[in-house]
Amino acid sequence: MYIRGTKSRLTYKKYISSIMKNVLVIGSTGQIGSELTMTLRKQITNGNVVAGYIPGAEPKGELLESGPAAIANVCDAKQLAEIVDKYEIDTIYNLAALLSAVAESKPLLAWDIQMNGLINILEIAREKKCAVFTPSSIGSFGPNTPRDNTPQDTIQRPKTMYGVTKVATELLSDYYFTKYGVDTRAVRFPGLISNVTLPGGGTTDYAVEIYYAAVKGEDFACPIQAGTFMDMMYMPDALKAAIDIMNADPSRLIHRNAFNVASMSFDPEIIKAAIQKYIPDFKMHYEFDPVRQAIADSWPNKMDDSCARNEWDWKPSYDLDSMTVDMIETLCKRFGKAE
Ligand code: SER
């Protein structure tokens, strides 16, 4: 049993490692998992961070060499329970999901992974006393949600299968907390921009791909129309959110599943201009994708994240400009381009 919330902020570092000792990251080779696993391994020195993966998406390089790995298919409850027992797992990061656009083409698979997978994890967590983080998303909102300064507690009637599963994830996670005391906590991630592992099948992926195109000197075909604003976040802030919420003092938490977290909001024209400040020759044209556009049109422009700020001191570090500088520098080094 680990007690949260008894230490002051002065012992924060110690507090982190004394809470999360043995962690299972399900989906460790994905966009978030690949970076979260490595970050947790650097922070937790007295335990194991197990890289859970599915066959066909095996961990490689540093991710494979720096700690244990195990096949962890969310649809195989027995397999998950064995990993939890073997490594005495106390915290599960459940990052298995089909993103919004791909979930529209495979709705039953999305349901299976996101819902049947989740209930397997929650049942194991109930039995074996694990804390669970299963992210929600801006996709949990829908067309009749207030678009600007979207409140923490508001209408959530999404029109996508991704959104349906994310609202159900929030509800089921809260249910396991109130009914069984399972320590479930989460955030609603904006579109995540990163440079280690590419996302796949999301509506916000364009905001990652645009940097790769710019650094490679390609003309970017933007699938989202000008004027379409969405919340976005740089991966270092997303990792901070995912870790800080699990280390937060529970006595301060009024909400649990899941907190709005925000750091920047832009449309394609604004991110293009941010890149052109550093790569003046960068060119972009529009080849809009009706599936992604309809999804984007149903999501908020900008969330209000004051509950996260008040209840666990959430504060992002990056804005569009500082993220752009870091993305361009990192990708220039990767692709051997002069900055
Ligand atoms: N990035 C996700 C998507 O676009 C939203 O959470 O599907």
XYZ file of C-alpha atoms and ligand atoms in Angstrom:
346
model
C 0.000 0.000 0.000
C 1.443 3.379 -0.904
C 0.221 6.487 0.818
C -0.038 9.560 -1.341
C -0.182 13.128 -0.237
C 1.696 13.113 3.036
C 4.910 14.750 1.868
C 5.529 18.429 1.298
C 6.701 19.821 -2.056
C 10.216 20.086 -0.626
C 10.586 16.318 -0.763
C 8.966 16.076 -4.175
C 11.780 14.148 -5.874
C 11.906 11.566 -3.116
C 8.141 11.438 -3.107
C 8.056 10.520 -6.816
C 10.218 7.461 -6.441
C 8.588 6.371 -3.220
C 5.165 6.253 -4.886
C 5.721 4.751 -8.295
C 8.148 1.892 -7.889
C 7.158 -0.780 -10.358
C 5.329 0.547 -13.376
C 3.829 -1.188 -16.409
C 3.542 0.971 -19.533
C 1.101 -0.656 -21.935
C 1.726 0.631 -25.447
C 5.353 1.459 -24.676
C 6.400 1.647 -28.320
C 3.752 4.215 -29.297
C 4.032 7.986 -29.569
C 3.583 8.647 -25.834
C 4.765 5.289 -24.465
C 8.205 5.359 -26.069
C 9.063 8.636 -24.321
C 7.123 8.037 -21.095
C 8.859 4.698 -20.479
C 12.310 6.258 -20.843
C 11.393 9.268 -18.673
C 10.036 7.036 -15.902
C 13.126 4.816 -16.074
C 15.307 7.868 -15.501
C 13.180 8.989 -12.531
C 12.567 5.648 -10.828
C 15.869 4.218 -9.759
C 14.696 1.658 -7.225
C 12.124 -0.258 -9.276
C 11.198 -1.534 -12.696
C 9.471 0.213 -15.562
C 8.206 -2.589 -17.768
C 7.804 -1.793 -21.466
C 4.561 -3.527 -22.461
C 4.121 -4.096 -26.197
C 2.247 -6.193 -28.722
C 3.914 -8.461 -31.299
C 4.751 -6.438 -34.382
C 5.520 -3.340 -32.279
C 8.516 -4.607 -30.317
C 10.727 -2.190 -28.369
C 14.123 -1.539 -29.937
C 17.400 0.186 -29.038
C 17.517 2.066 -25.745
C 13.893 1.221 -24.913
C 14.694 -2.490 -25.148
C 18.088 -2.330 -23.464
C 17.348 -0.028 -20.529
C 14.793 -2.205 -18.697
C 12.419 -5.148 -18.796
C 9.914 -5.653 -21.598
C 6.907 -7.957 -21.857
C 4.124 -8.706 -24.309
C 1.122 -6.914 -22.797
C -1.995 -7.183 -24.913
C -4.867 -5.350 -23.207
C -7.275 -7.958 -24.530
C -5.415 -10.748 -22.685
C -6.260 -10.350 -18.994
C -4.284 -13.418 -17.905
C -1.140 -12.128 -19.575
C -1.522 -8.719 -17.911
C -2.121 -10.268 -14.482
C 1.043 -12.358 -14.829
C 3.139 -9.257 -15.576
C 1.609 -7.400 -12.618
C 2.451 -10.330 -10.328
C 5.939 -10.935 -11.708
C 7.107 -7.330 -11.377
C 4.908 -6.399 -8.372
C 3.448 -3.594 -10.458
C 1.908 -0.718 -8.475
C 1.051 1.639 -11.349
C -0.258 0.915 -14.851
C -0.086 3.434 -17.691
C -2.653 2.181 -20.177
C -1.723 3.832 -23.480
C -3.231 1.259 -25.854
C -5.653 2.991 -28.238
C -6.612 3.545 -31.855
C -6.552 7.294 -32.558
C -9.558 9.214 -33.846
C -9.351 8.906 -37.640
C -8.279 5.257 -37.715
C -10.924 4.381 -35.100
C -13.571 5.680 -37.530
C -12.451 3.058 -40.058
C -12.154 0.251 -37.450
C -14.805 1.083 -34.814
C -15.168 -2.442 -33.439
C -11.432 -2.860 -32.982
C -11.300 0.546 -31.286
C -14.071 -0.546 -28.920
C -12.310 -3.827 -28.181
C -8.952 -2.201 -27.353
C -10.290 0.867 -25.591
C -13.180 -0.657 -23.619
C -12.632 -4.408 -23.222
C -8.944 -3.679 -22.697
C -9.728 -1.059 -20.068
C -12.040 -3.253 -18.038
C -9.399 -6.004 -18.007
C -6.913 -3.509 -16.602
C -9.322 -2.063 -14.049
C -10.257 -5.514 -12.777
C -6.587 -6.420 -12.333
C -5.979 -3.076 -10.633
C -8.889 -3.709 -8.266
C -7.614 -7.145 -7.336
C -3.921 -6.295 -7.122
C -4.197 -2.701 -5.841
C -2.597 -0.832 -8.730
C -3.051 2.818 -9.657
C -4.162 3.305 -13.275
C -3.675 6.126 -15.791
C -5.736 5.817 -18.972
C -5.610 9.072 -20.935
C -8.679 10.841 -22.212
C -8.561 13.434 -24.958
C -9.979 16.546 -26.563
C -11.796 13.845 -28.559
C -14.078 13.218 -25.575
C -15.901 16.448 -26.488
C -18.406 16.918 -29.287
C -20.134 19.514 -31.428
C -22.419 20.794 -28.663
C -19.572 21.254 -26.154
C -18.664 24.939 -25.595
C -15.765 25.528 -28.027
C -13.844 28.273 -26.288
C -12.478 27.899 -22.778
C -14.129 24.483 -22.700
C -14.884 23.891 -19.007
C -13.676 20.882 -17.003
C -17.251 19.763 -16.366
C -19.357 20.229 -19.468
C -21.366 18.483 -22.199
C -19.542 15.436 -23.614
C -21.516 14.002 -26.531
C -18.808 13.102 -29.084
C -19.756 11.820 -32.533
C -16.718 9.597 -33.109
C -16.016 6.071 -31.862
C -12.755 7.402 -30.412
C -14.720 9.999 -28.448
C -17.346 7.500 -27.322
C -14.618 5.251 -25.914
C -12.851 8.179 -24.249
C -16.016 9.372 -22.445
C -16.708 5.783 -21.394
C -13.088 5.502 -20.221
C -13.546 8.546 -18.011
C -16.804 7.209 -16.578
C -15.546 3.666 -16.012
C -12.326 4.894 -14.424
C -14.278 7.143 -12.035
C -16.658 4.244 -11.320
C -13.785 1.981 -10.239
C -12.508 4.743 -7.996
C -15.819 5.477 -6.267
C -17.018 1.877 -6.095
C -13.769 0.015 -5.382
C -11.235 2.663 -4.412
C -9.004 1.946 -7.414
C -6.634 4.909 -7.716
C -7.546 5.994 -11.243
C -6.414 9.395 -12.506
C -6.002 10.903 -15.964
C -5.772 13.940 -18.177
C -7.515 14.899 -21.414
C -4.604 15.227 -23.792
C -4.611 17.785 -26.580
C -2.954 16.861 -29.895
C 0.586 15.829 -28.957
C 3.598 17.048 -30.906
C 6.778 15.006 -30.608
C 9.929 13.973 -32.431
C 10.744 10.453 -31.225
C 7.862 8.255 -32.396
C 5.307 9.398 -34.963
C 1.622 9.236 -34.043
C -0.645 7.353 -36.421
C -4.262 7.803 -37.452
C -4.999 10.914 -35.390
C -6.718 14.145 -36.393
C -3.980 16.274 -34.864
C -1.112 14.346 -36.540
C -0.725 17.151 -39.081
C 0.898 19.311 -36.416
C 3.690 16.722 -36.103
C 4.045 15.937 -39.810
C 4.338 19.635 -40.690
C 7.683 19.865 -38.831
C 9.099 16.788 -40.567
C 8.093 18.234 -43.961
C 9.548 21.653 -43.131
C 12.911 20.255 -42.017
C 13.116 17.927 -45.030
C 12.383 20.872 -47.352
C 9.071 19.404 -48.553
C 5.891 21.268 -49.503
C 3.415 20.200 -46.800
C -0.079 19.042 -47.836
C -2.224 20.097 -44.880
C -5.314 17.901 -44.317
C -6.982 20.412 -41.959
C -8.483 23.681 -43.164
C -7.262 27.152 -42.248
C -9.177 28.567 -39.303
C -9.548 25.186 -37.545
C -8.212 25.689 -34.028
C -7.353 22.759 -31.745
C -5.513 22.407 -28.442
C -1.970 21.101 -28.883
C 0.891 20.268 -26.517
C 4.597 19.477 -26.785
C 5.543 15.996 -25.562
C 7.745 17.102 -22.616
C 4.709 18.840 -21.117
C 2.484 15.828 -21.829
C 4.947 13.553 -19.999
C 5.069 15.972 -17.084
C 1.254 15.930 -16.921
C 1.086 12.130 -17.047
C 3.623 11.765 -14.235
C 2.546 14.682 -12.048
C -1.106 13.623 -11.949
C -0.087 10.163 -10.686
C 2.123 11.746 -8.030
C -0.425 14.378 -6.999
C -1.663 14.674 -3.436
C -5.012 12.816 -3.560
C -6.511 14.911 -0.778
C -6.455 17.899 -3.163
C -8.131 16.093 -6.082
C -11.749 17.061 -6.615
C -11.697 15.554 -10.099
C -9.976 12.408 -11.321
C -10.958 11.195 -14.783
C -9.973 13.250 -16.521
C -8.437 16.736 -16.202
C -8.354 19.267 -19.030
C -4.700 20.191 -19.655
C -3.787 22.881 -22.151
C -0.734 24.743 -23.323
C -1.339 26.130 -26.822
C -4.041 26.397 -29.451
C -3.466 27.169 -33.138
C -4.774 26.643 -36.657
C -2.653 25.530 -39.657
C -1.868 29.124 -40.684
C -0.470 29.958 -37.254
C 1.802 26.913 -37.045
C 2.940 27.532 -40.636
C 3.905 31.092 -39.726
C 5.709 29.867 -36.574
C 7.820 27.520 -38.720
C 8.451 30.147 -41.411
C 10.031 32.366 -38.764
C 12.916 29.848 -38.716
C 12.537 28.234 -42.173
C 11.397 31.131 -44.390
C 11.224 28.950 -47.540
C 8.769 26.512 -45.986
C 5.667 25.975 -48.159
C 2.293 24.531 -47.286
C -0.845 23.927 -49.340
C -4.228 22.478 -48.405
C -5.407 18.975 -49.364
C -8.184 18.648 -46.917
C -9.298 15.275 -45.561
C -13.071 15.267 -44.971
C -12.915 12.622 -42.221
C -10.281 14.475 -40.190
C -11.873 17.870 -40.872
C -15.278 16.726 -39.587
C -13.625 15.362 -36.446
C -11.593 18.545 -35.915
C -14.722 20.674 -36.379
C -16.412 18.825 -33.516
C -13.545 19.394 -31.038
C -12.890 22.422 -28.816
C -10.797 25.385 -29.909
C -9.212 25.752 -26.489
C -9.807 24.049 -23.151
C -9.926 25.720 -19.739
C -7.440 23.816 -17.555
C -7.880 25.782 -14.322
C -8.976 22.673 -12.351
C -5.666 20.940 -13.169
C -3.793 24.111 -12.214
C -5.675 24.394 -8.899
C -5.835 20.740 -7.865
C -2.302 19.532 -8.737
C -0.367 22.618 -9.845
C -0.353 21.816 -13.571
C 1.681 24.320 -15.565
C 3.083 23.764 -19.056
C 6.589 24.883 -20.007
C 6.361 25.193 -23.800
C 4.485 27.593 -26.045
C 4.290 27.413 -29.851
C 7.526 29.334 -30.388
C 9.693 27.432 -27.889
C 8.293 24.126 -29.161
C 9.015 25.138 -32.762
C 12.630 25.979 -31.944
C 13.121 22.651 -30.179
C 11.355 20.583 -32.880
C 13.364 22.181 -35.686
C 16.683 21.828 -33.841
C 16.042 18.183 -32.992
C 14.834 17.195 -36.453
C 17.646 19.106 -38.189
C 20.171 17.061 -36.202
C 18.282 13.834 -36.973
C 18.135 14.492 -40.719
C 21.608 16.001 -40.945
C 20.369 19.439 -42.040
C 22.054 22.699 -41.144
C 19.891 24.782 -38.797
N -4.369 13.189 -31.006
C -5.614 12.466 -30.964
C -6.178 12.326 -32.314
O -5.970 13.203 -33.124
C -6.595 13.175 -30.097
O -6.391 12.863 -28.776
O -6.866 11.396 -32.559
